[in-house]
Amino acid sequence: MTGKDVPALLEAQSAIPAGTRINVTFLGNEDLEMRVTAAKAVKDAGFVPVPHVSARRLASPAQLEEFLAALREVGASTHVFVVGGDPATPEGPYASSLDVIRTGLLPQYGVEEVSIAGYPEGHPDISTPLLWEHLTDKAAALAEQNLGSVILTQFGFDTAPVVEWIDAVRERGMTSPIRIGTPGPAGIKRLLAFARRFGVGANAMIVKKYGFSLTNLMGTAGPDRFVDDLSALLSRDATAGDVGIHLYTFGGLKATADWAAGYRAGR
């Protein structure tokens, strides 16, 4: 959810299981108060807030500490997601999420577990070797600070690169839980727009496998087939370890929660 989504959270509250982790984004057009208010709303509703810390949007170490202190004050600093962020030029001293982690500030403000980003299909602006270097370095830096870690991935429509990537993570000795980014039900045009923005593969063959057609963009698509296929593949992969999904709520919190409840009941 974003800082603007508190009303949507309250609307969806009864449909979301207690204790569910809900990420709170760090957008450039929102301020500290909005982000902290949203994180507090998540906690007050009986869920686990996971506020984002966007490295390249932080103007100074003081701003980082101010944000962490505000989250701690409302009881929302235990879990955070530290990510690089969108700006091409950093707004302050942190060029990457690794830079934030290496400050050593996170545990000082009550952080116990840090989510870090994974990219099964690569990143449009970062080379694959550098992605692997940073992922392994972040996992090591968190372990050195006795912080738990979760690898949370970009969303995708194709299970094949996801499973290959999971195997590559485990081959590198990383045992952190992995949460595979999965688009919740949303309009097909909207899903494809996000895919283009984030460099996610969405050719005709892939989207047909996912369950919709490029020739009919007016409908809504859910991730049933993707989750079924991923589950089947992982059930045969003895080395995959702890793997789950992270739902991106492109179609809204309530629609995503209702889909999850229906999927669970149907399986």
PDB file of C-alpha atoms in Angstrom:
ATOM      1  CA  MET A   1       0.000   0.000   0.000  1.00  0.00           C
ATOM      2  CA  THR A   2       0.977   3.653  -0.344  1.00  0.00           C
ATOM      3  CA  GLY A   3       0.606   6.410   2.186  1.00  0.00           C
ATOM      4  CA  LYS A   4      -2.676   7.366   0.512  1.00  0.00           C
ATOM      5  CA  ASP A   5      -4.201   3.889   0.913  1.00  0.00           C
ATOM      6  CA  VAL A   6      -5.288   3.992   4.563  1.00  0.00           C
ATOM      7  CA  PRO A   7      -9.015   4.142   3.624  1.00  0.00           C
ATOM      8  CA  ALA A   8      -8.504   1.183   1.270  1.00  0.00           C
ATOM      9  CA  LEU A   9      -6.740  -0.720   4.064  1.00  0.00           C
ATOM     10  CA  LEU A  10      -9.673  -0.189   6.409  1.00  0.00           C
ATOM     11  CA  GLU A  11     -12.098  -1.289   3.689  1.00  0.00           C
ATOM     12  CA  ALA A  12     -10.112  -4.505   3.159  1.00  0.00           C
ATOM     13  CA  GLN A  13      -9.321  -5.139   6.835  1.00  0.00           C
ATOM     14  CA  SER A  14     -11.920  -7.848   7.436  1.00  0.00           C
ATOM     15  CA  ALA A  15     -10.791  -9.769   4.342  1.00  0.00           C
ATOM     16  CA  ILE A  16      -7.098  -9.914   5.302  1.00  0.00           C
ATOM     17  CA  PRO A  17      -5.919 -12.526   7.819  1.00  0.00           C
ATOM     18  CA  ALA A  18      -4.571 -11.080  11.079  1.00  0.00           C
ATOM     19  CA  GLY A  19      -0.781 -10.958  11.139  1.00  0.00           C
ATOM     20  CA  THR A  20      -0.415 -10.524   7.383  1.00  0.00           C
ATOM     21  CA  ARG A  21       2.628  -8.471   6.404  1.00  0.00           C
ATOM     22  CA  ILE A  22       1.706  -5.337   4.487  1.00  0.00           C
ATOM     23  CA  ASN A  23       4.417  -3.296   2.803  1.00  0.00           C
ATOM     24  CA  VAL A  24       4.170   0.507   2.884  1.00  0.00           C
ATOM     25  CA  THR A  25       5.875   2.191  -0.051  1.00  0.00           C
ATOM     26  CA  PHE A  26       8.278   5.162   0.019  1.00  0.00           C
ATOM     27  CA  LEU A  27       7.084   7.333  -2.848  1.00  0.00           C
ATOM     28  CA  GLY A  28       8.619  10.628  -3.905  1.00  0.00           C
ATOM     29  CA  ASN A  29       5.283  12.485  -3.733  1.00  0.00           C
ATOM     30  CA  GLU A  30       4.599  11.478  -0.113  1.00  0.00           C
ATOM     31  CA  ASP A  31       6.192  12.779   3.080  1.00  0.00           C
ATOM     32  CA  LEU A  32       7.400  11.204   6.309  1.00  0.00           C
ATOM     33  CA  GLU A  33       4.112  11.819   8.099  1.00  0.00           C
ATOM     34  CA  MET A  34       2.083  10.012   5.427  1.00  0.00           C
ATOM     35  CA  ARG A  35       4.419   7.008   5.437  1.00  0.00           C
ATOM     36  CA  VAL A  36       4.474   6.730   9.220  1.00  0.00           C
ATOM     37  CA  THR A  37       0.698   7.224   9.503  1.00  0.00           C
ATOM     38  CA  ALA A  38       0.171   4.404   7.008  1.00  0.00           C
ATOM     39  CA  ALA A  39       2.569   2.093   8.863  1.00  0.00           C
ATOM     40  CA  LYS A  40       0.758   2.828  12.150  1.00  0.00           C
ATOM     41  CA  ALA A  41      -2.589   2.120  10.498  1.00  0.00           C
ATOM     42  CA  VAL A  42      -1.313  -1.285   9.391  1.00  0.00           C
ATOM     43  CA  LYS A  43      -0.219  -2.133  12.932  1.00  0.00           C
ATOM     44  CA  ASP A  44      -3.418  -0.798  14.512  1.00  0.00           C
ATOM     45  CA  ALA A  45      -5.457  -2.963  12.129  1.00  0.00           C
ATOM     46  CA  GLY A  46      -3.753  -6.115  13.421  1.00  0.00           C
ATOM     47  CA  PHE A  47      -1.232  -6.591  10.614  1.00  0.00           C
ATOM     48  CA  VAL A  48       2.563  -6.417  10.418  1.00  0.00           C
ATOM     49  CA  PRO A  49       3.829  -3.202   8.802  1.00  0.00           C
ATOM     50  CA  VAL A  50       6.852  -3.463   6.509  1.00  0.00           C
ATOM     51  CA  PRO A  51       7.776   0.142   5.690  1.00  0.00           C
ATOM     52  CA  HIS A  52      10.028   0.724   2.686  1.00  0.00           C
ATOM     53  CA  VAL A  53      13.270   2.648   3.100  1.00  0.00           C
ATOM     54  CA  SER A  54      14.233   4.072  -0.305  1.00  0.00           C
ATOM     55  CA  ALA A  55      17.996   4.677  -0.248  1.00  0.00           C
ATOM     56  CA  ARG A  56      18.241   7.034  -3.204  1.00  0.00           C
ATOM     57  CA  ARG A  57      15.369   9.203  -1.947  1.00  0.00           C
ATOM     58  CA  LEU A  58      17.067   9.930   1.403  1.00  0.00           C
ATOM     59  CA  ALA A  59      18.649  13.380   1.493  1.00  0.00           C
ATOM     60  CA  SER A  60      20.862  12.789   4.541  1.00  0.00           C
ATOM     61  CA  PRO A  61      21.722  10.439   7.423  1.00  0.00           C
ATOM     62  CA  ALA A  62      19.576  12.698   9.619  1.00  0.00           C
ATOM     63  CA  GLN A  63      16.543  12.039   7.412  1.00  0.00           C
ATOM     64  CA  LEU A  64      17.125   8.289   7.648  1.00  0.00           C
ATOM     65  CA  GLU A  65      17.331   8.475  11.440  1.00  0.00           C
ATOM     66  CA  GLU A  66      14.264  10.715  11.643  1.00  0.00           C
ATOM     67  CA  PHE A  67      12.241   8.178   9.644  1.00  0.00           C
ATOM     68  CA  LEU A  68      13.462   5.187  11.651  1.00  0.00           C
ATOM     69  CA  ALA A  69      12.800   7.001  14.935  1.00  0.00           C
ATOM     70  CA  ALA A  70       9.272   7.896  13.847  1.00  0.00           C
ATOM     71  CA  LEU A  71       8.584   4.289  12.854  1.00  0.00           C
ATOM     72  CA  ARG A  72       9.914   3.035  16.186  1.00  0.00           C
ATOM     73  CA  GLU A  73       7.684   5.490  18.037  1.00  0.00           C
ATOM     74  CA  VAL A  74       4.553   3.941  16.502  1.00  0.00           C
ATOM     75  CA  GLY A  75       5.836   0.361  16.857  1.00  0.00           C
ATOM     76  CA  ALA A  76       6.451  -0.116  13.130  1.00  0.00           C
ATOM     77  CA  SER A  77      10.227  -0.475  12.852  1.00  0.00           C
ATOM     78  CA  THR A  78      10.650  -4.222  13.482  1.00  0.00           C
ATOM     79  CA  HIS A  79      10.383  -5.167   9.798  1.00  0.00           C
ATOM     80  CA  VAL A  80      11.566  -2.924   6.962  1.00  0.00           C
ATOM     81  CA  PHE A  81      12.204  -3.312   3.241  1.00  0.00           C
ATOM     82  CA  VAL A  82      15.394  -1.495   2.210  1.00  0.00           C
ATOM     83  CA  VAL A  83      15.435  -0.814  -1.520  1.00  0.00           C
ATOM     84  CA  GLY A  84      17.528   1.327  -3.853  1.00  0.00           C
ATOM     85  CA  GLY A  85      14.681   3.446  -5.213  1.00  0.00           C
ATOM     86  CA  ASP A  86      13.874   5.132  -8.509  1.00  0.00           C
ATOM     87  CA  PRO A  87      15.860   8.403  -8.763  1.00  0.00           C
ATOM     88  CA  ALA A  88      18.602   8.196 -11.387  1.00  0.00           C
ATOM     89  CA  THR A  89      20.731  10.475  -9.197  1.00  0.00           C
ATOM     90  CA  PRO A  90      20.703   9.869  -5.419  1.00  0.00           C
ATOM     91  CA  GLU A  91      19.209  12.735  -3.444  1.00  0.00           C
ATOM     92  CA  GLY A  92      21.731  12.195  -0.660  1.00  0.00           C
ATOM     93  CA  PRO A  93      24.653   9.979   0.416  1.00  0.00           C
ATOM     94  CA  TYR A  94      23.058   6.585  -0.257  1.00  0.00           C
ATOM     95  CA  ALA A  95      23.428   5.206  -3.775  1.00  0.00           C
ATOM     96  CA  SER A  96      22.064   1.754  -2.925  1.00  0.00           C
ATOM     97  CA  SER A  97      20.223  -0.234  -0.292  1.00  0.00           C
ATOM     98  CA  LEU A  98      23.559  -1.782   0.671  1.00  0.00           C
ATOM     99  CA  ASP A  99      24.785   1.679   1.680  1.00  0.00           C
ATOM    100  CA  VAL A 100      21.835   2.042   4.079  1.00  0.00           C
ATOM    101  CA  ILE A 101      22.335  -1.416   5.556  1.00  0.00           C
ATOM    102  CA  ARG A 102      26.047  -0.769   6.102  1.00  0.00           C
ATOM    103  CA  THR A 103      25.356   2.361   8.191  1.00  0.00           C
ATOM    104  CA  GLY A 104      24.613   0.029  11.102  1.00  0.00           C
ATOM    105  CA  LEU A 105      21.691   2.273  12.074  1.00  0.00           C
ATOM    106  CA  LEU A 106      18.863  -0.199  11.494  1.00  0.00           C
ATOM    107  CA  PRO A 107      19.230  -2.298  14.672  1.00  0.00           C
ATOM    108  CA  GLN A 108      19.642   0.885  16.729  1.00  0.00           C
ATOM    109  CA  TYR A 109      16.032   1.734  15.934  1.00  0.00           C
ATOM    110  CA  GLY A 110      14.483  -1.636  16.679  1.00  0.00           C
ATOM    111  CA  VAL A 111      14.779  -3.238  13.258  1.00  0.00           C
ATOM    112  CA  GLU A 112      14.953  -7.030  13.545  1.00  0.00           C
ATOM    113  CA  GLU A 113      14.360  -8.185   9.971  1.00  0.00           C
ATOM    114  CA  VAL A 114      15.163  -6.561   6.632  1.00  0.00           C
ATOM    115  CA  SER A 115      13.636  -7.432   3.276  1.00  0.00           C
ATOM    116  CA  ILE A 116      15.980  -7.013   0.311  1.00  0.00           C
ATOM    117  CA  ALA A 117      15.138  -7.007  -3.381  1.00  0.00           C
ATOM    118  CA  GLY A 118      15.620  -9.883  -5.815  1.00  0.00           C
ATOM    119  CA  TYR A 119      15.225  -9.764  -9.600  1.00  0.00           C
ATOM    120  CA  PRO A 120      14.586 -13.161 -11.248  1.00  0.00           C
ATOM    121  CA  GLU A 121      14.425 -11.543 -14.702  1.00  0.00           C
ATOM    122  CA  GLY A 122      17.165  -8.993 -14.081  1.00  0.00           C
ATOM    123  CA  HIS A 123      16.927  -5.214 -13.763  1.00  0.00           C
ATOM    124  CA  PRO A 124      16.667  -2.802 -16.713  1.00  0.00           C
ATOM    125  CA  ASP A 125      19.355  -0.487 -15.272  1.00  0.00           C
ATOM    126  CA  ILE A 126      21.656  -2.840 -13.328  1.00  0.00           C
ATOM    127  CA  SER A 127      23.849  -5.611 -14.737  1.00  0.00           C
ATOM    128  CA  THR A 128      23.166  -9.167 -13.626  1.00  0.00           C
ATOM    129  CA  PRO A 129      26.654  -9.683 -12.115  1.00  0.00           C
ATOM    130  CA  LEU A 130      26.210  -6.522 -10.031  1.00  0.00           C
ATOM    131  CA  LEU A 131      22.749  -7.661  -8.896  1.00  0.00           C
ATOM    132  CA  TRP A 132      24.219 -10.926  -7.619  1.00  0.00           C
ATOM    133  CA  GLU A 133      27.145  -9.139  -5.960  1.00  0.00           C
ATOM    134  CA  HIS A 134      24.850  -6.770  -4.121  1.00  0.00           C
ATOM    135  CA  LEU A 135      22.408  -9.501  -3.087  1.00  0.00           C
ATOM    136  CA  THR A 136      25.123 -11.642  -1.537  1.00  0.00           C
ATOM    137  CA  ASP A 137      26.768  -8.603   0.085  1.00  0.00           C
ATOM    138  CA  LYS A 138      23.450  -7.468   1.588  1.00  0.00           C
ATOM    139  CA  ALA A 139      22.699 -10.918   2.986  1.00  0.00           C
ATOM    140  CA  ALA A 140      26.184 -11.045   4.530  1.00  0.00           C
ATOM    141  CA  ALA A 141      25.942  -7.508   5.979  1.00  0.00           C
ATOM    142  CA  LEU A 142      22.591  -8.312   7.603  1.00  0.00           C
ATOM    143  CA  ALA A 143      23.935 -11.554   9.077  1.00  0.00           C
ATOM    144  CA  GLU A 144      26.914  -9.660  10.529  1.00  0.00           C
ATOM    145  CA  GLN A 145      24.461  -7.352  12.337  1.00  0.00           C
ATOM    146  CA  ASN A 146      22.383 -10.309  13.574  1.00  0.00           C
ATOM    147  CA  LEU A 147      19.428  -9.114  11.527  1.00  0.00           C
ATOM    148  CA  GLY A 148      17.012 -11.481   9.861  1.00  0.00           C
ATOM    149  CA  SER A 149      16.594 -11.215   6.107  1.00  0.00           C
ATOM    150  CA  VAL A 150      13.918 -11.925   3.534  1.00  0.00           C
ATOM    151  CA  ILE A 151      14.458 -11.772  -0.226  1.00  0.00           C
ATOM    152  CA  LEU A 152      11.422 -10.174  -1.856  1.00  0.00           C
ATOM    153  CA  THR A 153      11.346 -10.243  -5.640  1.00  0.00           C
ATOM    154  CA  GLN A 154      10.083  -8.170  -8.505  1.00  0.00           C
ATOM    155  CA  PHE A 155       6.855  -9.560  -9.941  1.00  0.00           C
ATOM    156  CA  GLY A 156       6.702 -11.658 -13.081  1.00  0.00           C
ATOM    157  CA  PHE A 157       4.388 -13.726 -15.261  1.00  0.00           C
ATOM    158  CA  ASP A 158       6.657 -16.703 -16.020  1.00  0.00           C
ATOM    159  CA  THR A 159       7.614 -19.379 -13.496  1.00  0.00           C
ATOM    160  CA  ALA A 160      10.632 -20.748 -15.413  1.00  0.00           C
ATOM    161  CA  PRO A 161      13.074 -17.875 -14.709  1.00  0.00           C
ATOM    162  CA  VAL A 162      11.774 -17.673 -11.144  1.00  0.00           C
ATOM    163  CA  VAL A 163      12.648 -21.273 -10.329  1.00  0.00           C
ATOM    164  CA  GLU A 164      16.037 -20.996 -12.038  1.00  0.00           C
ATOM    165  CA  TRP A 165      16.760 -17.879 -10.005  1.00  0.00           C
ATOM    166  CA  ILE A 166      15.710 -19.542  -6.726  1.00  0.00           C
ATOM    167  CA  ASP A 167      18.137 -22.379  -7.448  1.00  0.00           C
ATOM    168  CA  ALA A 168      20.888 -19.837  -8.164  1.00  0.00           C
ATOM    169  CA  VAL A 169      20.206 -18.072  -4.844  1.00  0.00           C
ATOM    170  CA  ARG A 170      20.517 -21.329  -2.931  1.00  0.00           C
ATOM    171  CA  GLU A 171      23.647 -22.347  -4.853  1.00  0.00           C
ATOM    172  CA  ARG A 172      25.258 -19.136  -3.561  1.00  0.00           C
ATOM    173  CA  GLY A 173      24.634 -20.240   0.003  1.00  0.00           C
ATOM    174  CA  MET A 174      21.811 -17.823   0.845  1.00  0.00           C
ATOM    175  CA  THR A 175      19.197 -19.480   3.045  1.00  0.00           C
ATOM    176  CA  SER A 176      16.897 -16.478   3.641  1.00  0.00           C
ATOM    177  CA  PRO A 177      13.174 -16.966   3.055  1.00  0.00           C
ATOM    178  CA  ILE A 178      12.218 -15.931  -0.477  1.00  0.00           C
ATOM    179  CA  ARG A 179       8.922 -14.240  -1.339  1.00  0.00           C
ATOM    180  CA  ILE A 180       8.144 -14.294  -5.053  1.00  0.00           C
ATOM    181  CA  GLY A 181       6.465 -11.165  -6.360  1.00  0.00           C
ATOM    182  CA  THR A 182       3.045 -12.075  -7.731  1.00  0.00           C
ATOM    183  CA  PRO A 183       0.578  -9.623  -9.287  1.00  0.00           C
ATOM    184  CA  GLY A 184      -2.795  -9.701  -7.590  1.00  0.00           C
ATOM    185  CA  PRO A 185      -5.878  -9.589  -9.830  1.00  0.00           C
ATOM    186  CA  ALA A 186      -5.939  -6.437 -11.960  1.00  0.00           C
ATOM    187  CA  GLY A 187      -6.847  -5.148 -15.367  1.00  0.00           C
ATOM    188  CA  ILE A 188      -4.670  -6.634 -18.099  1.00  0.00           C
ATOM    189  CA  LYS A 189      -3.684  -3.225 -19.483  1.00  0.00           C
ATOM    190  CA  ARG A 190      -2.576  -2.146 -16.008  1.00  0.00           C
ATOM    191  CA  LEU A 191      -0.518  -5.296 -15.494  1.00  0.00           C
ATOM    192  CA  LEU A 192       1.245  -4.865 -18.823  1.00  0.00           C
ATOM    193  CA  ALA A 193       1.948  -1.196 -18.086  1.00  0.00           C
ATOM    194  CA  PHE A 194       3.684  -2.138 -14.841  1.00  0.00           C
ATOM    195  CA  ALA A 195       5.581  -4.894 -16.630  1.00  0.00           C
ATOM    196  CA  ARG A 196       6.943  -2.425 -19.206  1.00  0.00           C
ATOM    197  CA  ARG A 197       7.894   0.025 -16.476  1.00  0.00           C
ATOM    198  CA  PHE A 198       9.908  -2.531 -14.520  1.00  0.00           C
ATOM    199  CA  GLY A 199      11.433  -4.473 -17.402  1.00  0.00           C
ATOM    200  CA  VAL A 200       9.403  -7.626 -16.753  1.00  0.00           C
ATOM    201  CA  GLY A 201       9.083 -10.110 -19.609  1.00  0.00           C
ATOM    202  CA  ALA A 202       5.584 -10.024 -21.071  1.00  0.00           C
ATOM    203  CA  ASN A 203       5.673 -11.391 -24.608  1.00  0.00           C
ATOM    204  CA  ALA A 204       2.696 -13.167 -26.169  1.00  0.00           C
ATOM    205  CA  MET A 205       3.830 -16.663 -25.187  1.00  0.00           C
ATOM    206  CA  ILE A 206       4.503 -15.713 -21.569  1.00  0.00           C
ATOM    207  CA  VAL A 207       1.220 -13.888 -21.005  1.00  0.00           C
ATOM    208  CA  LYS A 208      -0.742 -16.691 -22.645  1.00  0.00           C
ATOM    209  CA  LYS A 209       0.904 -19.102 -20.220  1.00  0.00           C
ATOM    210  CA  TYR A 210      -0.067 -16.745 -17.388  1.00  0.00           C
ATOM    211  CA  GLY A 211      -3.681 -16.811 -18.519  1.00  0.00           C
ATOM    212  CA  PHE A 212      -4.488 -13.838 -20.713  1.00  0.00           C
ATOM    213  CA  SER A 213      -4.109 -12.757 -24.314  1.00  0.00           C
ATOM    214  CA  LEU A 214      -2.445  -9.694 -25.803  1.00  0.00           C
ATOM    215  CA  THR A 215      -5.314  -9.497 -28.307  1.00  0.00           C
ATOM    216  CA  ASN A 216      -7.901  -9.023 -25.533  1.00  0.00           C
ATOM    217  CA  LEU A 217      -6.738  -6.418 -23.048  1.00  0.00           C
ATOM    218  CA  MET A 218     -10.077  -5.394 -21.613  1.00  0.00           C
ATOM    219  CA  GLY A 219     -10.452  -8.082 -18.978  1.00  0.00           C
ATOM    220  CA  THR A 220      -8.993  -8.767 -15.547  1.00  0.00           C
ATOM    221  CA  ALA A 221      -6.356 -11.409 -14.874  1.00  0.00           C
ATOM    222  CA  GLY A 222      -5.543 -13.208 -11.644  1.00  0.00           C
ATOM    223  CA  PRO A 223      -2.419 -15.191 -10.758  1.00  0.00           C
ATOM    224  CA  ASP A 224      -4.114 -18.578 -10.237  1.00  0.00           C
ATOM    225  CA  ARG A 225      -2.197 -20.342 -12.998  1.00  0.00           C
ATOM    226  CA  PHE A 226       1.121 -18.762 -12.001  1.00  0.00           C
ATOM    227  CA  VAL A 227       0.727 -19.792  -8.357  1.00  0.00           C
ATOM    228  CA  ASP A 228      -0.411 -23.303  -9.309  1.00  0.00           C
ATOM    229  CA  ASP A 229       2.589 -23.779 -11.611  1.00  0.00           C
ATOM    230  CA  LEU A 230       5.050 -22.306  -9.117  1.00  0.00           C
ATOM    231  CA  SER A 231       3.724 -24.538  -6.341  1.00  0.00           C
ATOM    232  CA  ALA A 232       4.003 -27.628  -8.540  1.00  0.00           C
ATOM    233  CA  LEU A 233       7.576 -26.817  -9.573  1.00  0.00           C
ATOM    234  CA  LEU A 234       8.722 -26.049  -6.026  1.00  0.00           C
ATOM    235  CA  SER A 235       7.175 -29.231  -4.659  1.00  0.00           C
ATOM    236  CA  ARG A 236       9.711 -31.129  -6.790  1.00  0.00           C
ATOM    237  CA  ASP A 237      12.665 -28.889  -5.852  1.00  0.00           C
ATOM    238  CA  ALA A 238      14.293 -30.242  -2.692  1.00  0.00           C
ATOM    239  CA  THR A 239      16.766 -27.354  -2.479  1.00  0.00           C
ATOM    240  CA  ALA A 240      14.304 -24.450  -2.805  1.00  0.00           C
ATOM    241  CA  GLY A 241      13.955 -23.900   0.931  1.00  0.00           C
ATOM    242  CA  ASP A 242      11.438 -21.448   2.382  1.00  0.00           C
ATOM    243  CA  VAL A 243       9.595 -19.909  -0.577  1.00  0.00           C
ATOM    244  CA  GLY A 244       6.271 -18.088  -0.565  1.00  0.00           C
ATOM    245  CA  ILE A 245       4.630 -15.288  -2.498  1.00  0.00           C
ATOM    246  CA  HIS A 246       4.332 -11.528  -2.054  1.00  0.00           C
ATOM    247  CA  LEU A 247       1.204 -10.098  -3.643  1.00  0.00           C
ATOM    248  CA  TYR A 248       1.477  -6.788  -5.478  1.00  0.00           C
ATOM    249  CA  THR A 249      -1.919  -5.135  -5.082  1.00  0.00           C
ATOM    250  CA  PHE A 250      -2.164  -3.528  -8.527  1.00  0.00           C
ATOM    251  CA  GLY A 251      -5.920  -4.071  -8.512  1.00  0.00           C
ATOM    252  CA  GLY A 252      -6.417  -2.847  -4.942  1.00  0.00           C
ATOM    253  CA  LEU A 253      -6.093  -4.282  -1.426  1.00  0.00           C
ATOM    254  CA  LYS A 254      -9.667  -5.583  -1.189  1.00  0.00           C
ATOM    255  CA  ALA A 255      -9.597  -7.298  -4.595  1.00  0.00           C
ATOM    256  CA  THR A 256      -6.276  -8.922  -3.762  1.00  0.00           C
ATOM    257  CA  ALA A 257      -7.439 -10.090  -0.332  1.00  0.00           C
ATOM    258  CA  ASP A 258     -10.647 -11.517  -1.786  1.00  0.00           C
ATOM    259  CA  TRP A 259      -8.671 -13.347  -4.475  1.00  0.00           C
ATOM    260  CA  ALA A 260      -6.326 -14.844  -1.858  1.00  0.00           C
ATOM    261  CA  ALA A 261      -9.228 -16.039   0.286  1.00  0.00           C
ATOM    262  CA  GLY A 262     -10.955 -17.599  -2.707  1.00  0.00           C
ATOM    263  CA  TYR A 263      -7.786 -19.243  -3.947  1.00  0.00           C
ATOM    264  CA  ARG A 264      -7.044 -20.694  -0.506  1.00  0.00           C
ATOM    265  CA  ALA A 265     -10.581 -22.019  -0.159  1.00  0.00           C
ATOM    266  CA  GLY A 266     -10.487 -23.535  -3.637  1.00  0.00           C
ATOM    267  CA  ARG A 267      -7.220 -25.386  -3.024  1.00  0.00           C
TER     268      ARG A 267
END
